[in-house]
CSV table of C-alpha atoms (C1' of nucleotides) in Angstrom, one decimal:
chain,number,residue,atom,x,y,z
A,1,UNK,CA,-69.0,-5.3,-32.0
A,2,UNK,CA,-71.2,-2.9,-33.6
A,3,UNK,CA,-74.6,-3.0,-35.9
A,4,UNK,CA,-74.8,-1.7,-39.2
A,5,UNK,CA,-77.6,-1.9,-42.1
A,6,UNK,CA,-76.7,-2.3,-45.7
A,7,UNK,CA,-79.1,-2.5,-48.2
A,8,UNK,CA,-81.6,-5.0,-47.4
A,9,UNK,CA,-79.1,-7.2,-45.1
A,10,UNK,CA,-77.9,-6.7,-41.0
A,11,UNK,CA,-74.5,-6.8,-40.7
A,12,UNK,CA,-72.7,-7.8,-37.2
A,13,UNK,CA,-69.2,-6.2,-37.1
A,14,UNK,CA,-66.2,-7.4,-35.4
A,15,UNK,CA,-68.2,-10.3,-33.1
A,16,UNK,CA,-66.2,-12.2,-30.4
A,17,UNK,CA,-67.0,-15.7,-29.3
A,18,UNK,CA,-69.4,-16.4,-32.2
A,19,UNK,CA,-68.9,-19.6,-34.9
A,20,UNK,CA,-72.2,-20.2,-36.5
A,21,UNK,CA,-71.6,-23.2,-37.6
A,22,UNK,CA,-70.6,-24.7,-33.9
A,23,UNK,CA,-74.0,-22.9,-32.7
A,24,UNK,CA,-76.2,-24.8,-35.7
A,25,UNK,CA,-74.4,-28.0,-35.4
A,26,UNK,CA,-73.9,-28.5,-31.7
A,27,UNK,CA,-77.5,-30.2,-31.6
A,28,UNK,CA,-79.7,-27.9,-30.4
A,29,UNK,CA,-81.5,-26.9,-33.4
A,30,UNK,CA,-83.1,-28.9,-35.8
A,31,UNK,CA,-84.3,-26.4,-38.7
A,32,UNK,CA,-81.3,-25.7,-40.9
A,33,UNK,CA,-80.1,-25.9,-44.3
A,34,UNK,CA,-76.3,-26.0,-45.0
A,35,UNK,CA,-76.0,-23.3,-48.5
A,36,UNK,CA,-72.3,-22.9,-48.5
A,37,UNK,CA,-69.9,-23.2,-46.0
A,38,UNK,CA,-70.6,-20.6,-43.3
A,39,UNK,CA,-73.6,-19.9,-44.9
A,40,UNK,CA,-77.0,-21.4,-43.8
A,41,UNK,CA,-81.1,-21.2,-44.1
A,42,UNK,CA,-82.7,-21.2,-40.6
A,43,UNK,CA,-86.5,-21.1,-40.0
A,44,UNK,CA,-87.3,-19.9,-36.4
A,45,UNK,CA,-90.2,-17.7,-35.2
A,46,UNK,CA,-92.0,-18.2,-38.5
A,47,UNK,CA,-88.9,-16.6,-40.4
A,48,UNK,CA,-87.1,-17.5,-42.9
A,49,UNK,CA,-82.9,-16.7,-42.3
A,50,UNK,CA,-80.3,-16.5,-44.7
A,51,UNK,CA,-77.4,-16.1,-42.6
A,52,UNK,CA,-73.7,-15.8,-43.5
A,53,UNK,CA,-70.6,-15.2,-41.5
A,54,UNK,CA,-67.2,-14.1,-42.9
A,55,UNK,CA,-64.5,-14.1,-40.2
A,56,UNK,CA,-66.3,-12.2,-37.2
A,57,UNK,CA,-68.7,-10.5,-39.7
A,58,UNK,CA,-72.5,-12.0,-39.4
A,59,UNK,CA,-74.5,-11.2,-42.3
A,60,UNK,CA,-78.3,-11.4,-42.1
A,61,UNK,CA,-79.4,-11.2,-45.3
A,62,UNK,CA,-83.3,-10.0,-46.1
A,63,UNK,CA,-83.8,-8.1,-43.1
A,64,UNK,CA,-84.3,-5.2,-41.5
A,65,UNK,CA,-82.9,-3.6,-38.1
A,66,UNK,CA,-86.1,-4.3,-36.4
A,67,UNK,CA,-86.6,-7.9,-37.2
A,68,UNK,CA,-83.3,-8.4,-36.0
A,69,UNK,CA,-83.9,-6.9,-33.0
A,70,UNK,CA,-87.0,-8.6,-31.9
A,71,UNK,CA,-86.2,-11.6,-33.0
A,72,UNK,CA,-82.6,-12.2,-34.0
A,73,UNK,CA,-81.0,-10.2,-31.0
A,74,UNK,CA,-82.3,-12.6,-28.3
A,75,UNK,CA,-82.3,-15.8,-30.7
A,76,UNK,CA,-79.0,-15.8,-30.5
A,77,UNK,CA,-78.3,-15.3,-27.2
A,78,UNK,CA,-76.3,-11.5,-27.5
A,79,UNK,CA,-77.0,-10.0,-24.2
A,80,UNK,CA,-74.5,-13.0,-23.0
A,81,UNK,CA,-71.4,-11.9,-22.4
A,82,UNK,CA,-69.6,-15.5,-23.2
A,83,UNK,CA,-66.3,-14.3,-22.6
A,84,UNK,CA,-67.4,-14.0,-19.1
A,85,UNK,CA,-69.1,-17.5,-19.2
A,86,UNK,CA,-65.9,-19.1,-20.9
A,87,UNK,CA,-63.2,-17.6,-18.6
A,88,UNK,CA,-65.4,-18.9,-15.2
A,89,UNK,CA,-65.4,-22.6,-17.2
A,90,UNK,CA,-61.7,-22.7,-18.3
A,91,UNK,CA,-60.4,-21.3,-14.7
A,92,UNK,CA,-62.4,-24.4,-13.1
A,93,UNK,CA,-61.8,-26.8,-14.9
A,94,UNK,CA,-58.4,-28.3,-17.3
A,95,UNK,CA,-60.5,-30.5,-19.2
A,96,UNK,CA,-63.3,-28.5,-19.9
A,97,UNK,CA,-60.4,-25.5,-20.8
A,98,UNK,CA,-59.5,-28.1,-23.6
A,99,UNK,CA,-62.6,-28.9,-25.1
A,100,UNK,CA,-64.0,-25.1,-24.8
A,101,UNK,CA,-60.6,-24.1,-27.0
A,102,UNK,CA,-61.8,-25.8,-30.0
A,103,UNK,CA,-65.5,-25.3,-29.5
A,104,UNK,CA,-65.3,-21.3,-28.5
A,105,UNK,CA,-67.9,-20.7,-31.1
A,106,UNK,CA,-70.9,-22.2,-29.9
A,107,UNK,CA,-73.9,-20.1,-28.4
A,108,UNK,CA,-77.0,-21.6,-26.7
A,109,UNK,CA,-80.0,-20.2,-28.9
A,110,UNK,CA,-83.4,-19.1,-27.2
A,111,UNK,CA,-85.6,-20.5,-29.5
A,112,UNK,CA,-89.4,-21.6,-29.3
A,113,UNK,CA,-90.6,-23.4,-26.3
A,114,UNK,CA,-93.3,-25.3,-27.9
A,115,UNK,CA,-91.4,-26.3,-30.9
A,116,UNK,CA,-88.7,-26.8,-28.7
A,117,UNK,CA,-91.1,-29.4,-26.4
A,118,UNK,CA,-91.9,-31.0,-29.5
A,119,UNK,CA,-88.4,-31.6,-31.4
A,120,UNK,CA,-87.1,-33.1,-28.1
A,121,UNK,CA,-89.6,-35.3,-27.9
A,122,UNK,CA,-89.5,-36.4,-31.6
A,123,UNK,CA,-85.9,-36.7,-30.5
A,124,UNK,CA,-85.4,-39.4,-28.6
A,125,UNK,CA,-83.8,-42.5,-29.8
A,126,UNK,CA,-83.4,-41.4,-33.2
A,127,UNK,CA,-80.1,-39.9,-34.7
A,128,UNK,CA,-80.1,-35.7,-35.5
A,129,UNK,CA,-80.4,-36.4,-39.3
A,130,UNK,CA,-83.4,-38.1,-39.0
A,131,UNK,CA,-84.8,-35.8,-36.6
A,132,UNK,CA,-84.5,-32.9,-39.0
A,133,UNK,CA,-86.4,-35.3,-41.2
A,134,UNK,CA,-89.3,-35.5,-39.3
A,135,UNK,CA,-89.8,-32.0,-38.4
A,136,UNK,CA,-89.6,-31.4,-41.6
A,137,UNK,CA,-92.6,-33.3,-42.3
A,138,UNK,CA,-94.6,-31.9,-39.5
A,139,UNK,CA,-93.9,-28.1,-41.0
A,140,UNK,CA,-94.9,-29.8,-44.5
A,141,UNK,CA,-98.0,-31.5,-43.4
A,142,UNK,CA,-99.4,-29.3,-40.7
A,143,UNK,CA,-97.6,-25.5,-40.7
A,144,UNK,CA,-97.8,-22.9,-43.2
A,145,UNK,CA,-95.7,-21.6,-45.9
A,146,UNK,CA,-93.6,-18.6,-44.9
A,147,UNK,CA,-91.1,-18.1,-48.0
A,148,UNK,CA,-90.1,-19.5,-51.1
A,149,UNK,CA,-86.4,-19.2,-52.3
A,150,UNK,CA,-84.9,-21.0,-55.4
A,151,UNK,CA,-87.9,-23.0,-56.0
A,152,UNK,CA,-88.0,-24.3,-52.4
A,153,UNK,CA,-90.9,-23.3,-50.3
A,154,UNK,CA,-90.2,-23.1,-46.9
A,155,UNK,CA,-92.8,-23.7,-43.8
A,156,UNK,CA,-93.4,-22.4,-40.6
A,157,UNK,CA,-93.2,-25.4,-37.3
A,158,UNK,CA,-96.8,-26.2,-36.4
A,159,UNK,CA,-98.8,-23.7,-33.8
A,160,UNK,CA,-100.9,-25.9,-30.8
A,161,UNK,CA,-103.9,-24.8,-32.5
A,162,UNK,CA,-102.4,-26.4,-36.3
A,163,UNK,CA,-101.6,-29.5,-34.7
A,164,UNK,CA,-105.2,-29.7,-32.4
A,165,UNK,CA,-106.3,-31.1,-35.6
A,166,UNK,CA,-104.2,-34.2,-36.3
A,167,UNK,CA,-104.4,-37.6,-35.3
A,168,UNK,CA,-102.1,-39.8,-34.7
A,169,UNK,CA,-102.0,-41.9,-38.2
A,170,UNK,CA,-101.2,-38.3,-39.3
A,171,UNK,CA,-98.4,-38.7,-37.2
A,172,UNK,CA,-96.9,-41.4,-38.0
A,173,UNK,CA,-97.0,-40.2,-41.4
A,174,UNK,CA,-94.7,-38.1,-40.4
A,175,UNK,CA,-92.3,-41.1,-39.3
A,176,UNK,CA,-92.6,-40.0,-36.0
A,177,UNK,CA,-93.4,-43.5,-34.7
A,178,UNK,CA,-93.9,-44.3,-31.0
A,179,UNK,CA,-93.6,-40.9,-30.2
A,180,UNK,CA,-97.4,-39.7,-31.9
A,181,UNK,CA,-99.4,-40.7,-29.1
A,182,UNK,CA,-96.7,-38.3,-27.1
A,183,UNK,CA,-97.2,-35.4,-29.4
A,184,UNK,CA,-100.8,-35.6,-29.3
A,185,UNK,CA,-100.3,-35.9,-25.1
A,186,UNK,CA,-98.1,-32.8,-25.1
A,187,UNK,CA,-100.7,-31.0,-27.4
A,188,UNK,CA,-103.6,-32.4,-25.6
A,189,UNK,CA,-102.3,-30.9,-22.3
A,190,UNK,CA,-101.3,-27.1,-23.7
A,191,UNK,CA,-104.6,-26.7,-25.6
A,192,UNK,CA,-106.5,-27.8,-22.8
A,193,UNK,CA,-104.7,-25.6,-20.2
A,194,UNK,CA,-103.2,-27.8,-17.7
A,195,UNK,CA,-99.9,-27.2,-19.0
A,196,UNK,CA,-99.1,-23.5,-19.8
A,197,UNK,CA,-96.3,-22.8,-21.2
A,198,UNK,CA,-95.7,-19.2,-20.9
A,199,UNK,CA,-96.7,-18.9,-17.5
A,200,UNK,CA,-93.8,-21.3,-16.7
A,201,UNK,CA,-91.2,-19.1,-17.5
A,202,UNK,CA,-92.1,-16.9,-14.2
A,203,UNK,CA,-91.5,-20.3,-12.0
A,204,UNK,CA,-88.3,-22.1,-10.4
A,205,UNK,CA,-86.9,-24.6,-12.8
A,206,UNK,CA,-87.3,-27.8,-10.6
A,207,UNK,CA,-91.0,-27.0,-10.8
A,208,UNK,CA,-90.5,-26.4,-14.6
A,209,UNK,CA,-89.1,-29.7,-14.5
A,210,UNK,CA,-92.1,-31.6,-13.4
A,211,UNK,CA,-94.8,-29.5,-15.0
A,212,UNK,CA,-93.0,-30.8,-18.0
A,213,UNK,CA,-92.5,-34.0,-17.4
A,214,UNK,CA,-96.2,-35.0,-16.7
A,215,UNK,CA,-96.4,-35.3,-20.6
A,216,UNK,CA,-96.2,-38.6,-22.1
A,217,UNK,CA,-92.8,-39.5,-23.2
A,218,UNK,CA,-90.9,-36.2,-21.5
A,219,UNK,CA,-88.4,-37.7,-19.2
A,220,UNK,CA,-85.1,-36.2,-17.4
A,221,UNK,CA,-83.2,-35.6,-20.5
A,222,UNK,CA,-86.3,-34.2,-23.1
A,223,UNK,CA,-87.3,-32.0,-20.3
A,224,UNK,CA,-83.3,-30.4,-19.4
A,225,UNK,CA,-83.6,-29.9,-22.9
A,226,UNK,CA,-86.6,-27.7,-22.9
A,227,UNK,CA,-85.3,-25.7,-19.8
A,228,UNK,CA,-81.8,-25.4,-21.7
A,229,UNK,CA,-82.8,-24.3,-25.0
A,230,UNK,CA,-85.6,-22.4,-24.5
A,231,UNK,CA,-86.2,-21.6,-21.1
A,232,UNK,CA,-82.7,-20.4,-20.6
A,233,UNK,CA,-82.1,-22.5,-17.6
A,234,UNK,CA,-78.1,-22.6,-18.0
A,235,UNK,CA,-77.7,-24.8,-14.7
A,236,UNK,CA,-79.2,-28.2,-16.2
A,237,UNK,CA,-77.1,-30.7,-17.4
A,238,UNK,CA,-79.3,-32.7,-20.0
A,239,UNK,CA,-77.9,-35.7,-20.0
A,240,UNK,CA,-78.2,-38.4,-23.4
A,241,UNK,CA,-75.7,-41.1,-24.3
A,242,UNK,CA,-72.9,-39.0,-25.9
A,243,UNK,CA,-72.7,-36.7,-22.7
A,244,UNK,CA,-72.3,-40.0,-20.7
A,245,UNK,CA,-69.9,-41.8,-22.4
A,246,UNK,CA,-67.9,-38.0,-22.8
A,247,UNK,CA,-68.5,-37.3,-18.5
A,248,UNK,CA,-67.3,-41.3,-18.2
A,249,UNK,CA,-64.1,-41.0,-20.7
A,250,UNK,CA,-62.8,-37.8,-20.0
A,251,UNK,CA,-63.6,-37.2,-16.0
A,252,UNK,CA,-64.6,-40.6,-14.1
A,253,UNK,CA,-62.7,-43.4,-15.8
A,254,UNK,CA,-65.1,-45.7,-15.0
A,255,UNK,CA,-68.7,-46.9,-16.1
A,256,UNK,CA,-71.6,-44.6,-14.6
A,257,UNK,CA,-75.0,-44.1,-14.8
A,258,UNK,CA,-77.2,-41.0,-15.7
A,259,UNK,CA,-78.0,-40.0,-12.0
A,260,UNK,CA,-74.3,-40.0,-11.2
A,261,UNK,CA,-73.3,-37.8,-13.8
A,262,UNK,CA,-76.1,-35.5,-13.2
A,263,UNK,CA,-74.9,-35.0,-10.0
A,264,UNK,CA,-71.1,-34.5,-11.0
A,265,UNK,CA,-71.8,-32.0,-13.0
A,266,UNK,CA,-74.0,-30.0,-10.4
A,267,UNK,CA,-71.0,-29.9,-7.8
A,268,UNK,CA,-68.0,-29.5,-11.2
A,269,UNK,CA,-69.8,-26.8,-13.2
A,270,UNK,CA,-72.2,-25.3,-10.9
A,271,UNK,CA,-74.5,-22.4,-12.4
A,272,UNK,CA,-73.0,-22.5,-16.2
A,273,UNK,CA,-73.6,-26.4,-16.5
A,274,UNK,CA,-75.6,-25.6,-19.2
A,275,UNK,CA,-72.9,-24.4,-21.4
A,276,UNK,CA,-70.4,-26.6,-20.1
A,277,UNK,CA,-72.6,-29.5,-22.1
A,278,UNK,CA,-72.5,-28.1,-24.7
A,279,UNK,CA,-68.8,-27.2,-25.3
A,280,UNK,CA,-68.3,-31.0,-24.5
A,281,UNK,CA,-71.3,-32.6,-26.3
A,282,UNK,CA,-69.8,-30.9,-29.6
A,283,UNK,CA,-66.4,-32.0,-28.4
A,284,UNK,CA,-66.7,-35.3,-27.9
A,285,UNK,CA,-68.7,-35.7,-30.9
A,286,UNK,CA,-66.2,-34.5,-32.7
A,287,UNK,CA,-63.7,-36.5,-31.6
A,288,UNK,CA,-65.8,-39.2,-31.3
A,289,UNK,CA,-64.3,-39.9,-27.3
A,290,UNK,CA,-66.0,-42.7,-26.1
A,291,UNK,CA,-67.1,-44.4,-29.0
B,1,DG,C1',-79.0,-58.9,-40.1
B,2,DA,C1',-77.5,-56.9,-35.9
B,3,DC,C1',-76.7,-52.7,-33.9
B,4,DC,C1',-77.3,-47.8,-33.0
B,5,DA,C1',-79.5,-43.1,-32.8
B,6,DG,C1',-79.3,-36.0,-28.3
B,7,DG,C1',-84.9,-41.8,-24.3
B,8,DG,C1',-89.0,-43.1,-21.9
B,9,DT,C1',-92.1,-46.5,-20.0
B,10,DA,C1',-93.7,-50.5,-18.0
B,11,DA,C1',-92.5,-54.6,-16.0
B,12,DC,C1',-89.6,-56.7,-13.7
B,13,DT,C1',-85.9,-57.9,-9.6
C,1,DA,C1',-83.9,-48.0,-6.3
C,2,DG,C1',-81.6,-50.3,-10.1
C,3,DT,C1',-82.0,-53.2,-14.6
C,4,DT,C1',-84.3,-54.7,-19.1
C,5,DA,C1',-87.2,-55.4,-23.2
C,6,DC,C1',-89.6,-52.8,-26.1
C,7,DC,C1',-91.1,-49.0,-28.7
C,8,DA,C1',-90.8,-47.0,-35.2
C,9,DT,C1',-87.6,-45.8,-38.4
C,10,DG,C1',-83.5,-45.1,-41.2
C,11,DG,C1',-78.6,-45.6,-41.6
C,12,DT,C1',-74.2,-48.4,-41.4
DNA sequence: GACCAGGGTAACT
DNA sequence: AGTTACCATGGT
């Protein structure tokens, strides 16, 4: 692969193990806009991203070499090498060889660990669609607009400090439901200083675990989640009701609970765990196995 | 109209 | 320690 800058636009040439749609639509991002096909809008780091790829070209349009590497570079995981990652997964495993074939693509973004925190949480029993929904509304109601393009103005996720100052009727404006009184928890607990965010990223991820956790409506799964997509924890296994009914279908032939499957998945996929769910969470999505 | 969605909590056995 | 009803909301 090499860089190269044309005009106002980045250009990636010649990238392996790269599909951006797999990456956007494996479920770990939430702020997305289909355009064309292979071509999509991302807002991350208060940036708007036009992003295109053509075969293994990746086209960032309407930036410049060092936006892309502050931001982009790590965003999308480069310093990886995931054809290391894929060849320790598919030498381990005949299932997991399978699913990773038709999934090679995918790439486990670093993105922003308290918008993370807070799209996870907005998450939970609700279906992806509808969680793009909301955090739409949040950036509407409570962030700031970045960029306008076609008409459409697009706006920044909520800092602590923007959403110190709602309540929760503002909320469940939003359509976040049940979940405000946990936003304003999480948000409470930040701005106040008992949880620190940062600081966490020096500490062992079982003690990341439970730091998180101690927020209002952050269980097991929200909280793998967190350490997954934006602590870069690759060894968790977050665990929702797609991954079980894949781990149950494809592995264990038999009903099973979270616990159990959290623990398989320790002793089957070890260190890369991480990316092992998410090769198989788009998998079995796909092919809807268990459902 | 029941059931489900990238779950968690409280209140039960 | 392992179940179960319930929590808003929109889609099928």
């Amino acid at each position: 692969m090499y860089i190269l800058q044309k005009n106002d636009s980045v250009i990636i040439k010649d990238l392996d193990h790269f599909n951006l749609k797999q990456t956007l639509e494996c479920g770990q991002c939430f702020r997305f806009y289909t355009i064309e096909v292979n071509k999509f809008l991302i807002i991350a780091y208060n940036k708007v991203l036009v992003i295109e790829q053509k075969k293994q070209d990746i086209i960032f349009y309407n930036t410049t070499i060092d936006e892309f590497n502050t931001i982009w570079y790590k965003y999308f995981d480069f310093d990886n090498n995931y054809g290391l990652i894929k060849d320790r997964l598919q030498k381990t495993d005949k299932t997991l060889s399978k699913a990773i074939e038709s999934t090679s693509g995918i790439r486990i973004l670093k993105q922003d660990i308290f918008e993370t925190l807070i799209s996870f949480i907005i998450s939970q029993n609700k279906n992806i669609k509808h969680i793009k929904k909301v955090i739409e509304n949040m950036s509407m109601t409570f962030g700031e607009p970045i960029k306008e393009i076609n008409g459409i103005t697009y706006y920044s996720f909520p800092t602590i400090e923007q959403l110190k100052n709602a309540n929760e009727a503002d909320l469940r404006a939003c359509k976040t439901g049940f979940r405000a009184p946990y936003i304003l928890d999480a948000v409470d607990k930040i701005a106040n200083g008992i949880l620190d965010l940062k600081e966490l990223q020096n500490k062992p991820t079982s003690y990341v675990k439970d730091q998180l956790t101690t927020i209002k409506g952050v269980g097991d799964k929200i909280a793998d989640c967190v350490l997954l997509f934006a602590y870069s924890r690759y060894e968790v296994f977050p665990t929702d009701v797609w991954i079980l009914r894949i781990i149950e279908t494809l592995y264990l032939n038999e009903k099973a609970n979270k616990k159990h499957v959290q623990q398989f998945a320790k002793q089957q996929f070890g260190d890369l765990a991480g990316y092992a769910q998410q090769y198989l969470f788009y998998y079995g999505r796909e092919n809807k196995i268990g459902k």
